[in-house]
Coordinates of N, CA and C in Angstrom, one line a residue:
X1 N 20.7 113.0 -33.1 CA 19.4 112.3 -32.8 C 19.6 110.8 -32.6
X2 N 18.7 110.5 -31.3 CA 19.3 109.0 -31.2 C 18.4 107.9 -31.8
X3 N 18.1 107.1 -32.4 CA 16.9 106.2 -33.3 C 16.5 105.3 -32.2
X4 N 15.4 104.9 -32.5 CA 15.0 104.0 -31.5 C 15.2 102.6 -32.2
X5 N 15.0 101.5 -31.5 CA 15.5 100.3 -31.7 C 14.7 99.2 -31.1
X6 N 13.9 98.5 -32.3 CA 13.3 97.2 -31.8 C 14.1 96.2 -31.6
X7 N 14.2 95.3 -30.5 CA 14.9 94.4 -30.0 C 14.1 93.1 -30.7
X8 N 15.0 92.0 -31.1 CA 14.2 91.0 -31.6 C 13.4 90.1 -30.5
X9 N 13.1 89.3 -30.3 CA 12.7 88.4 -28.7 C 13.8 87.6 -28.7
X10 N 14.9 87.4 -29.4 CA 15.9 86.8 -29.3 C 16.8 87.4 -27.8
X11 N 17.3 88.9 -29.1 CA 17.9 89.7 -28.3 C 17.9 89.7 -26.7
X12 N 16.3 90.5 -26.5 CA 15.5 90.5 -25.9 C 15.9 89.8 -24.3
X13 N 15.7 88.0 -25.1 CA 15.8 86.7 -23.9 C 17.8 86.9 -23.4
X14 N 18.2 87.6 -24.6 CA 19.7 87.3 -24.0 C 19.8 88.5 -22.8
X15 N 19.4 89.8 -23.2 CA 19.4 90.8 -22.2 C 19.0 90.3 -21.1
X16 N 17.7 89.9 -21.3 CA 16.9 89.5 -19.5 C 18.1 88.9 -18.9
X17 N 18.3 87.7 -20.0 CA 19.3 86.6 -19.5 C 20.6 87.3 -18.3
X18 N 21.5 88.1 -19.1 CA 22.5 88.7 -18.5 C 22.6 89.6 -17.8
X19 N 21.3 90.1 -17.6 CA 20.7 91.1 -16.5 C 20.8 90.3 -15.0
X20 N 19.6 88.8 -15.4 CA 19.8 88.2 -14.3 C 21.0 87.8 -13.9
X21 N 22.1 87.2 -14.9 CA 23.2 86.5 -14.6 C 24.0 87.1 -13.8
X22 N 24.3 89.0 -13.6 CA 24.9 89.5 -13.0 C 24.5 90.2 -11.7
X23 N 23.3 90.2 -11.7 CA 22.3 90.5 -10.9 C 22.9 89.5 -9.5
X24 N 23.0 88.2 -9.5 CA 22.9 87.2 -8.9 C 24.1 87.0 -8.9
X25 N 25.3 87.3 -9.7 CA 26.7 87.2 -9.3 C 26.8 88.0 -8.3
X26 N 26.6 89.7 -8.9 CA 26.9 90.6 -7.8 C 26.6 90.5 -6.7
X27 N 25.3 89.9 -6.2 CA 24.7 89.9 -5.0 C 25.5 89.1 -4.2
X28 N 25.8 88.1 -4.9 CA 26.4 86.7 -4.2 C 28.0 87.2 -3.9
X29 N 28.5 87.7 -4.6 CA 30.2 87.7 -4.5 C 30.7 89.3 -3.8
X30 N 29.4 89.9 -3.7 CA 30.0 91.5 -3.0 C 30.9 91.2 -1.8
X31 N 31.0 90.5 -0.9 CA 31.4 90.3 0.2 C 32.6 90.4 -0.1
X32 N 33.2 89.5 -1.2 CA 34.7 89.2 -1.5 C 35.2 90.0 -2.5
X33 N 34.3 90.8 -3.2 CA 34.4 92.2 -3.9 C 35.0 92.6 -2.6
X34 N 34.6 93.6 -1.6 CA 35.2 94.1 -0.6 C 35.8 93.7 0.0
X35 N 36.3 92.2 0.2 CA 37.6 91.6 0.2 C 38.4 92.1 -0.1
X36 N 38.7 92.0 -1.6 CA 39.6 92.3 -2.7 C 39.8 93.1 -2.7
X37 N 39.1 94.7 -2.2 CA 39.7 96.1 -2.3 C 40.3 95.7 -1.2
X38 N 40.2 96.0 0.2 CA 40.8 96.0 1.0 C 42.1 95.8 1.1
X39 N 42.1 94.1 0.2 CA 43.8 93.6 0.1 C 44.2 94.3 -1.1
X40 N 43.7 95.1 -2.0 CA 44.8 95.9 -3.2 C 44.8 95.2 -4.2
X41 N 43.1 94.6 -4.1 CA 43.5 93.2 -4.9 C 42.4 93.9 -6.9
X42 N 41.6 94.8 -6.3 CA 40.8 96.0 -6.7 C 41.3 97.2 -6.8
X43 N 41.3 98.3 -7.9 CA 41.6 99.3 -7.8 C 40.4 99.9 -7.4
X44 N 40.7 101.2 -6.9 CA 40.2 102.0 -6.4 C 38.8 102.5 -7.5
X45 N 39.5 103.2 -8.7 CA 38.5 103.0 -9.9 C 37.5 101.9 -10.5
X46 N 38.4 100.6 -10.4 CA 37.4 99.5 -10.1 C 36.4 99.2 -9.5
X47 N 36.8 100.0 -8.4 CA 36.0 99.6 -7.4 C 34.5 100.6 -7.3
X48 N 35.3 101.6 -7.9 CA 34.2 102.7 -7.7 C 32.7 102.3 -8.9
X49 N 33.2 100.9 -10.3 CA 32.8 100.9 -10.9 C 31.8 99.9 -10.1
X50 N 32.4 99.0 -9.7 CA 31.3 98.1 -9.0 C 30.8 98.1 -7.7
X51 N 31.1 99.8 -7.3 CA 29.7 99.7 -6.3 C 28.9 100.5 -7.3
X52 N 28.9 101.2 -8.0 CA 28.0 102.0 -8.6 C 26.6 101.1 -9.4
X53 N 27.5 99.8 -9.9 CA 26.7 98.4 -10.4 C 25.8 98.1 -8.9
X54 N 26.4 98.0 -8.0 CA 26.1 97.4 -6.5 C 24.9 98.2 -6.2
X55 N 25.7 99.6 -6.3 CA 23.9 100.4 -5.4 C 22.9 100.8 -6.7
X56 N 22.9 100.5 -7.7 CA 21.8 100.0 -8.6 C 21.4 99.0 -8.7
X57 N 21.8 98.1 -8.1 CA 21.6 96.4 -8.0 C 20.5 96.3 -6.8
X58 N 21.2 97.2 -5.9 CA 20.0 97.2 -4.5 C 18.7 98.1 -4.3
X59 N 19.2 99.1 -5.7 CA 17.6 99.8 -5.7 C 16.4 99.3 -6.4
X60 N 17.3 97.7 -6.8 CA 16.6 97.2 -7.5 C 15.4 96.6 -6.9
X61 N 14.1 96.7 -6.8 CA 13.5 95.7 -6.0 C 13.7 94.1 -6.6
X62 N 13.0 93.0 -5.5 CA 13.1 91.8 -5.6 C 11.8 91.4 -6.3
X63 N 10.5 92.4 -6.8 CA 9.4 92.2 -7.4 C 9.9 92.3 -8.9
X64 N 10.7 93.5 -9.0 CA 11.2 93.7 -11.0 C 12.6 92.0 -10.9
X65 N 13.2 91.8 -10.4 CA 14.0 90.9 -10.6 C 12.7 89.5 -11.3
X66 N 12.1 89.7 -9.9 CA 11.0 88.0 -10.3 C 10.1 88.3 -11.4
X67 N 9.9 89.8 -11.8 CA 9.0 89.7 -12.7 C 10.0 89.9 -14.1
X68 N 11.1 89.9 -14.3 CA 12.5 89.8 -15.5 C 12.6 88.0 -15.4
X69 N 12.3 87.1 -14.4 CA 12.5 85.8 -14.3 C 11.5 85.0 -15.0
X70 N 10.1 86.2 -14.5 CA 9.0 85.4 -15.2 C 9.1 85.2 -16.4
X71 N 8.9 86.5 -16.9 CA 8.9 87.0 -18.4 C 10.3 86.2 -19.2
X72 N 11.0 85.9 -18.4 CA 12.3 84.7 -19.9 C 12.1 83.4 -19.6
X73 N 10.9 82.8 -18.2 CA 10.6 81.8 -17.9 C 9.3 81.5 -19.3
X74 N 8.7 82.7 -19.3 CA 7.4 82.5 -20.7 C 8.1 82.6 -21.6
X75 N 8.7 83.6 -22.1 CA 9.7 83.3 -23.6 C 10.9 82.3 -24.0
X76 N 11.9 82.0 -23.1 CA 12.5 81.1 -23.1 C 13.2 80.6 -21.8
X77 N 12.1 79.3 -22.2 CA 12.6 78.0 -21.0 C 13.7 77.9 -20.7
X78 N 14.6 77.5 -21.5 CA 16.3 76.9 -21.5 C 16.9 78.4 -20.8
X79 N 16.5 79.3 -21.5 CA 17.8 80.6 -20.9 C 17.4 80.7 -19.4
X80 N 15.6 80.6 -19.1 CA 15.4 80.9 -17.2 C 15.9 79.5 -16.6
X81 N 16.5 78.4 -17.1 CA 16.8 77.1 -16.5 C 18.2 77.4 -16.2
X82 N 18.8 78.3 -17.5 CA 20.2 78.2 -17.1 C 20.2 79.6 -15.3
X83 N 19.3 80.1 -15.4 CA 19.3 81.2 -14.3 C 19.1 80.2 -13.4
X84 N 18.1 79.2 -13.3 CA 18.2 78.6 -12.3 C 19.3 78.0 -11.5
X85 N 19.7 77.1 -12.8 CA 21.3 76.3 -12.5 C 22.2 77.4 -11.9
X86 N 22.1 78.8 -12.0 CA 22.8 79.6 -11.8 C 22.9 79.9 -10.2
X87 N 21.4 80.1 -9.9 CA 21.2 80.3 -8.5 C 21.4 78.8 -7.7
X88 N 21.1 78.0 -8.5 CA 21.5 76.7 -7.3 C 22.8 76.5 -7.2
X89 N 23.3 76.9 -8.0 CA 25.1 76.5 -8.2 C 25.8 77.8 -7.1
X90 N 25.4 79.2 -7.3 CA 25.6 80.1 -5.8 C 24.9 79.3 -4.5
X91 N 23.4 78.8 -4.4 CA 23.6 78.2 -2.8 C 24.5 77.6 -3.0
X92 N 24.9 76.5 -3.7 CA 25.6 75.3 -3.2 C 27.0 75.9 -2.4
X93 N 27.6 76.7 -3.6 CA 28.3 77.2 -3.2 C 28.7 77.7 -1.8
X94 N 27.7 78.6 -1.6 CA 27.3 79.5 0.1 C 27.2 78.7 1.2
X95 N 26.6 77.4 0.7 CA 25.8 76.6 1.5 C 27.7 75.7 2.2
X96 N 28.4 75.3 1.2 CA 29.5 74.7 1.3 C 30.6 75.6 2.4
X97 N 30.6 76.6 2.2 CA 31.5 77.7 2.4 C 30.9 77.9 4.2
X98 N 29.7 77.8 4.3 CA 29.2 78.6 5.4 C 29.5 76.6 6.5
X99 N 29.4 75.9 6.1 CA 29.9 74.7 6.4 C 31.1 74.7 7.1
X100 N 32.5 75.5 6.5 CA 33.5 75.5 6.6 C 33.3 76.1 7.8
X101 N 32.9 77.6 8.4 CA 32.9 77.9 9.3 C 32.8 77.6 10.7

């Protein structure tokens, strides 16, 4: 039998937190995810691990993501600021990269 489990709001803001944090890596770095297999740089098993992350990531809609942003933006400020810093720090990144080309 499996018990059920109240989460504190603490908990809670850390889950949203690292939901989003990976949410927004994966999205951003897939490209070079399939880089890396290609070059052997990924196993095969690895890989199978993170598309499985990937095509759950994309059945995600962009309405539950913003509405997981809102809800740690109301409970905690600091943890949706670091999501922010998060996403501006990938543009910058993309933005730099796509420069180069």
């Amino acid at each position: 039998m499996i018990k059920s489990y109240e989460f504190s709001d603490q908990q809670m803001n850390k889950v949203m937190l690292r939901t989003l944090e990976e949410y927004f890596m994966i999205d951003y770095c897939w490209d070079d995810l399939e880089k890396a297999f290609e070059d052997n740089k990924i196993t095969e098993e690895g890989m199978k691990v993170i598309s499985f992350i990937n095509e759950d990531l994309k059945s995600t809609s962009k309405s539950l993501v913003q509405e997981i942003e809102n809800k740690l933006k109301s409970q905690s400020i600091i943890d949706y600021e670091k999501v922010q810093e998060l996403k501006n720090h990938l543009d910058g990144i993309n933005e730099h990269y796509h420069e180069a080309d």
